[in-house]
């Protein structure tokens, strides 16, 4: 059933120019930024010039094991590009009545939802494998001797990145089912992530902030570069935070099903 659902979904996606443009743009920008991370940090040193003798470009940013956390953190900023594939796919199916036709042809509403969640997982897997290739390439090309233990230390951030993407894409799916419009869905997706939840976080008690939806996703991999300035920082992925992120993914999928079940297609 899973394979059948994916085949059905990708018969719709593969002829789409938007699908290939967004996929290529995501890959291009991610690779470009990751491979030029040292240059960016060197230019960004003006922001931390009150700390003497600090040159982030000289830190092991792209060396094992740090490369796993650093690159997955940076890559997380570009998940919105792939989320646009989910949003346009769902909204276009409502606009062209493709979803209704799929239901008429015998696909249940739950099965239709599975096809979109399957698309979310495939896009997340694509980006995760891309990040894996980038991290391995960068890590082995730094010119210093690499210990095997260092290669696998921190690779759990790759799993966290995959979970981050899947949950975020299901959240984008939920918003699109709720609004049924590409523009409105994108606006609300960005507004909640960058405006609404930050405002709610500032006004909420501090102990509740990590468990708000976008914070739960983003805190899978916290800002990693403070470890080069001060002791500490996130060393491993928190299992508690992982559980919270997955719980939100399940919640958004369930809410998506409720909307789809009650809505007239």
Tab-separated table of C-alpha atoms in Angstrom:
chain	number	residue	atom	x	y	z
A	1	UNK	CA	0.000	0.000	0.000
A	2	UNK	CA	2.850	2.377	0.852
A	3	UNK	CA	4.585	1.760	-2.474
A	4	UNK	CA	1.297	2.163	-4.356
A	5	UNK	CA	0.622	5.473	-2.605
A	6	UNK	CA	4.104	6.775	-3.413
A	7	UNK	CA	3.775	5.748	-7.059
A	8	UNK	CA	0.478	7.606	-7.269
A	9	UNK	CA	1.964	10.720	-5.699
A	10	UNK	CA	5.087	10.804	-7.832
A	11	UNK	CA	3.076	10.334	-11.017
A	12	UNK	CA	1.695	13.760	-10.116
A	13	UNK	CA	4.990	15.293	-9.003
A	14	UNK	CA	7.524	14.197	-11.598
A	15	UNK	CA	5.976	16.132	-14.537
A	16	UNK	CA	5.750	19.269	-12.366
A	17	UNK	CA	8.256	22.017	-13.130
A	18	UNK	CA	7.714	23.482	-9.649
A	19	UNK	CA	8.780	20.191	-8.074
A	20	UNK	CA	12.097	20.101	-9.933
A	21	UNK	CA	12.793	23.818	-9.484
A	22	UNK	CA	12.242	23.687	-5.713
A	23	UNK	CA	14.245	20.463	-5.392
A	24	UNK	CA	17.165	21.901	-7.375
A	25	UNK	CA	17.035	25.233	-5.557
A	26	UNK	CA	17.136	23.514	-2.177
A	27	UNK	CA	20.117	21.377	-3.190
A	28	UNK	CA	22.005	24.270	-4.777
A	29	UNK	CA	21.574	26.699	-1.879
A	30	UNK	CA	22.324	24.071	0.770
A	31	UNK	CA	25.554	22.959	-0.937
A	32	UNK	CA	26.607	26.533	-1.667
A	33	UNK	CA	26.154	27.711	1.924
A	34	UNK	CA	27.643	24.590	3.542
A	35	UNK	CA	30.772	24.610	1.410
A	36	UNK	CA	31.329	28.327	2.043
A	37	UNK	CA	30.529	28.233	5.751
A	38	UNK	CA	34.060	29.104	6.856
A	39	UNK	CA	34.110	32.181	4.614
A	40	UNK	CA	30.750	33.297	5.939
A	41	UNK	CA	31.855	32.908	9.550
A	42	UNK	CA	35.076	34.785	8.861
A	43	UNK	CA	33.075	37.711	7.494
A	44	UNK	CA	30.647	37.426	10.406
A	45	UNK	CA	33.442	37.840	12.966
A	46	UNK	CA	32.616	41.533	13.079
A	47	UNK	CA	29.673	40.509	15.267
A	48	UNK	CA	31.923	38.997	17.921
A	49	UNK	CA	34.969	41.255	17.664
A	50	UNK	CA	34.736	42.081	21.363
A	51	UNK	CA	36.200	38.642	22.057
A	52	UNK	CA	39.982	38.775	21.539
A	53	UNK	CA	41.729	36.330	19.221
A	54	UNK	CA	38.462	34.734	18.123
A	55	UNK	CA	38.350	33.629	14.513
A	56	UNK	CA	35.497	31.211	13.919
A	57	UNK	CA	36.912	30.427	10.477
A	58	UNK	CA	39.889	28.789	12.230
A	59	UNK	CA	37.685	26.568	14.383
A	60	UNK	CA	36.921	22.968	13.319
A	61	UNK	CA	33.563	24.006	11.852
A	62	UNK	CA	33.708	21.553	8.946
A	63	UNK	CA	35.811	18.851	10.580
A	64	UNK	CA	34.564	15.645	12.164
A	65	UNK	CA	32.725	15.425	14.501
A	66	UNK	CA	31.557	19.075	14.506
A	67	UNK	CA	30.515	19.047	10.848
A	68	UNK	CA	27.408	16.949	11.579
A	69	UNK	CA	25.835	19.426	13.984
A	70	UNK	CA	26.998	22.555	12.171
A	71	UNK	CA	25.834	21.612	8.673
A	72	UNK	CA	22.503	20.124	9.789
A	73	UNK	CA	21.823	23.302	11.761
A	74	UNK	CA	22.496	25.502	8.728
A	75	UNK	CA	20.522	23.170	6.447
A	76	UNK	CA	17.490	23.537	8.698
A	77	UNK	CA	17.040	27.111	7.485
A	78	UNK	CA	16.338	25.882	3.947
A	79	UNK	CA	13.557	23.418	4.761
A	80	UNK	CA	11.011	26.049	3.752
A	81	UNK	CA	12.009	25.496	0.103
A	82	UNK	CA	10.940	21.839	0.224
A	83	UNK	CA	7.876	22.730	2.316
A	84	UNK	CA	6.720	24.785	-0.691
A	85	UNK	CA	6.495	21.528	-2.664
A	86	UNK	CA	4.073	20.145	-0.067
A	87	UNK	CA	2.040	23.356	-0.010
A	88	UNK	CA	1.751	23.738	-3.782
A	89	UNK	CA	1.026	20.042	-4.232
A	90	UNK	CA	-1.901	20.053	-1.798
A	91	UNK	CA	-3.365	23.405	-2.850
A	92	UNK	CA	-3.120	22.517	-6.547
A	93	UNK	CA	-4.997	19.271	-5.950
A	94	UNK	CA	-7.850	21.192	-4.357
A	95	UNK	CA	-7.814	23.842	-7.082
A	96	UNK	CA	-7.867	21.297	-9.920
A	97	UNK	CA	-10.180	18.855	-8.086
A	98	UNK	CA	-7.539	16.115	-8.407
A	99	UNK	CA	-8.051	15.143	-4.766
A	100	UNK	CA	-11.791	14.755	-5.339
A	101	UNK	CA	-11.149	12.638	-8.419
A	102	UNK	CA	-8.757	10.390	-6.480
A	103	UNK	CA	-11.491	9.821	-3.874
A	104	UNK	CA	-14.070	9.095	-6.579
A	105	UNK	CA	-11.650	6.613	-8.171
A	106	UNK	CA	-11.564	4.600	-4.937
A	107	UNK	CA	-8.811	6.159	-2.813
A	108	UNK	CA	-9.952	6.756	0.751
A	109	UNK	CA	-9.316	10.118	2.402
A	110	UNK	CA	-6.883	8.471	4.779
A	111	UNK	CA	-5.006	6.900	1.872
A	112	UNK	CA	-4.875	10.259	0.100
A	113	UNK	CA	-3.376	11.776	3.245
A	114	UNK	CA	-0.837	8.935	3.365
A	115	UNK	CA	0.352	9.880	-0.123
A	116	UNK	CA	1.135	13.417	1.065
A	117	UNK	CA	2.840	12.232	4.242
A	118	UNK	CA	4.799	9.801	2.070
A	119	UNK	CA	5.872	12.724	-0.109
A	120	UNK	CA	6.978	14.579	3.039
A	121	UNK	CA	9.102	11.617	4.118
A	122	UNK	CA	10.694	11.204	0.683
A	123	UNK	CA	11.595	14.908	0.516
A	124	UNK	CA	13.053	14.712	4.031
A	125	UNK	CA	15.046	11.619	3.074
A	126	UNK	CA	16.359	13.326	-0.060
A	127	UNK	CA	17.585	16.325	1.918
A	128	UNK	CA	19.043	14.117	4.669
A	129	UNK	CA	21.014	12.054	2.158
A	130	UNK	CA	22.200	15.274	0.534
A	131	UNK	CA	23.398	16.590	3.897
A	132	UNK	CA	25.046	13.225	4.592
A	133	UNK	CA	27.003	13.497	1.333
A	134	UNK	CA	27.949	17.118	2.035
A	135	UNK	CA	29.127	16.344	5.588
A	136	UNK	CA	31.209	13.357	4.501
A	137	UNK	CA	32.756	15.310	1.629
A	138	UNK	CA	33.603	18.303	3.802
A	139	UNK	CA	34.768	16.222	6.742
A	140	UNK	CA	37.192	14.135	4.690
A	141	UNK	CA	38.483	17.081	2.647
A	142	UNK	CA	39.831	19.182	5.510
A	143	UNK	CA	43.360	17.861	5.113
A	144	UNK	CA	43.819	16.532	8.636
A	145	UNK	CA	43.938	12.947	9.859
A	146	UNK	CA	40.463	11.592	10.551
A	147	UNK	CA	39.766	9.105	13.311
A	148	UNK	CA	36.962	6.625	12.601
A	149	UNK	CA	35.364	7.363	15.970
A	150	UNK	CA	35.111	11.058	15.066
A	151	UNK	CA	33.322	10.252	11.817
A	152	UNK	CA	30.421	8.629	13.676
A	153	UNK	CA	30.382	10.940	16.688
A	154	UNK	CA	27.566	13.422	16.276
A	155	UNK	CA	25.869	11.584	13.421
A	156	UNK	CA	22.712	11.532	15.572
A	157	UNK	CA	22.182	15.125	14.428
A	158	UNK	CA	21.480	13.691	10.975
A	159	UNK	CA	18.565	11.682	12.394
A	160	UNK	CA	17.359	14.809	14.225
A	161	UNK	CA	17.498	16.705	10.933
A	162	UNK	CA	15.338	14.067	9.227
A	163	UNK	CA	12.762	14.229	12.040
A	164	UNK	CA	12.838	18.039	11.935
A	165	UNK	CA	12.014	18.018	8.230
A	166	UNK	CA	9.269	15.390	8.402
A	167	UNK	CA	7.474	17.188	11.252
A	168	UNK	CA	7.826	20.579	9.562
A	169	UNK	CA	6.478	19.225	6.267
A	170	UNK	CA	3.487	17.614	8.011
A	171	UNK	CA	2.875	20.969	9.705
A	172	UNK	CA	2.928	22.640	6.258
A	173	UNK	CA	0.494	19.954	5.049
A	174	UNK	CA	-1.836	20.722	7.964
A	175	UNK	CA	-1.829	24.458	7.240
A	176	UNK	CA	-2.549	23.888	3.562
A	177	UNK	CA	-5.462	21.557	4.298
A	178	UNK	CA	-6.771	24.189	6.697
A	179	UNK	CA	-6.487	27.130	4.301
A	180	UNK	CA	-6.533	25.460	0.843
A	181	UNK	CA	-4.576	28.384	-0.662
A	182	UNK	CA	-0.865	28.445	-1.509
A	183	UNK	CA	-0.275	32.100	-0.671
A	184	UNK	CA	-2.146	32.075	2.631
A	185	UNK	CA	-0.461	28.838	3.697
A	186	UNK	CA	3.025	30.197	2.986
A	187	UNK	CA	2.263	33.475	4.776
A	188	UNK	CA	0.920	31.727	7.874
A	189	UNK	CA	3.778	29.213	7.842
A	190	UNK	CA	6.359	32.005	7.878
A	191	UNK	CA	4.375	34.313	10.165
A	192	UNK	CA	3.905	31.693	12.857
A	193	UNK	CA	7.507	30.485	12.669
A	194	UNK	CA	9.201	33.897	12.702
A	195	UNK	CA	6.672	36.245	14.343
A	196	UNK	CA	3.770	34.646	16.217
A	197	UNK	CA	5.545	31.874	18.126
A	198	UNK	CA	8.553	34.060	19.070
A	199	UNK	CA	6.105	36.601	20.550
A	200	UNK	CA	4.251	33.830	22.388
A	201	UNK	CA	7.575	32.438	23.627
A	202	UNK	CA	8.642	35.794	25.064
A	203	UNK	CA	5.386	36.116	26.988
A	204	UNK	CA	5.204	32.464	28.142
A	205	UNK	CA	6.913	31.129	31.275
A	206	UNK	CA	10.457	30.050	30.438
A	207	UNK	CA	9.867	26.392	31.345
A	208	UNK	CA	7.163	26.108	28.670
A	209	UNK	CA	9.095	27.703	25.800
A	210	UNK	CA	11.000	24.580	24.626
A	211	UNK	CA	7.727	22.699	24.163
A	212	UNK	CA	6.005	25.083	21.761
A	213	UNK	CA	5.685	23.575	18.250
A	214	UNK	CA	8.419	25.370	16.319
A	215	UNK	CA	10.710	25.513	19.355
A	216	UNK	CA	10.293	21.762	19.788
A	217	UNK	CA	11.410	21.284	16.185
A	218	UNK	CA	14.219	23.855	16.214
A	219	UNK	CA	15.606	22.687	19.570
A	220	UNK	CA	16.489	19.303	18.101
A	221	UNK	CA	19.634	21.095	16.975
A	222	UNK	CA	20.298	24.292	18.892
A	223	UNK	CA	22.603	27.082	17.727
A	224	UNK	CA	25.932	25.186	17.683
A	225	UNK	CA	28.564	27.902	17.331
A	226	UNK	CA	28.486	29.109	20.935
A	227	UNK	CA	30.672	26.125	21.833
A	228	UNK	CA	33.575	27.877	20.115
A	229	UNK	CA	33.122	30.922	22.326
A	230	UNK	CA	32.263	29.399	25.696
A	231	UNK	CA	32.298	25.981	27.310
A	232	UNK	CA	29.259	23.761	26.979
A	233	UNK	CA	26.749	23.701	24.166
A	234	UNK	CA	24.623	20.871	22.886
A	235	UNK	CA	26.662	17.694	22.604
A	236	UNK	CA	23.949	15.197	21.664
A	237	UNK	CA	20.348	15.188	20.513
A	238	UNK	CA	17.949	15.255	23.450
A	239	UNK	CA	15.668	12.212	23.505
A	240	UNK	CA	13.029	14.286	25.300
A	241	UNK	CA	13.130	16.933	22.587
A	242	UNK	CA	13.021	14.201	19.939
A	243	UNK	CA	9.893	12.762	21.573
A	244	UNK	CA	8.230	16.185	21.661
A	245	UNK	CA	8.986	16.840	17.996
A	246	UNK	CA	7.620	13.444	16.924
A	247	UNK	CA	4.529	14.025	19.080
A	248	UNK	CA	3.840	17.259	17.221
A	249	UNK	CA	4.252	15.412	13.931
A	250	UNK	CA	1.629	12.865	15.020
A	251	UNK	CA	-0.655	15.667	16.249
A	252	UNK	CA	-0.449	17.622	12.979
A	253	UNK	CA	-1.074	14.430	10.978
A	254	UNK	CA	-4.137	13.641	13.117
A	255	UNK	CA	-5.496	17.183	12.777
A	256	UNK	CA	-4.921	16.972	9.026
A	257	UNK	CA	-6.988	13.789	8.910
A	258	UNK	CA	-9.816	15.395	10.902
A	259	UNK	CA	-9.912	18.346	8.489
A	260	UNK	CA	-9.827	16.070	5.462
A	261	UNK	CA	-12.521	13.819	6.917
A	262	UNK	CA	-14.993	16.657	7.502
A	263	UNK	CA	-14.187	18.845	4.495
A	264	UNK	CA	-16.125	18.745	1.250
A	265	UNK	CA	-13.558	18.064	-1.450
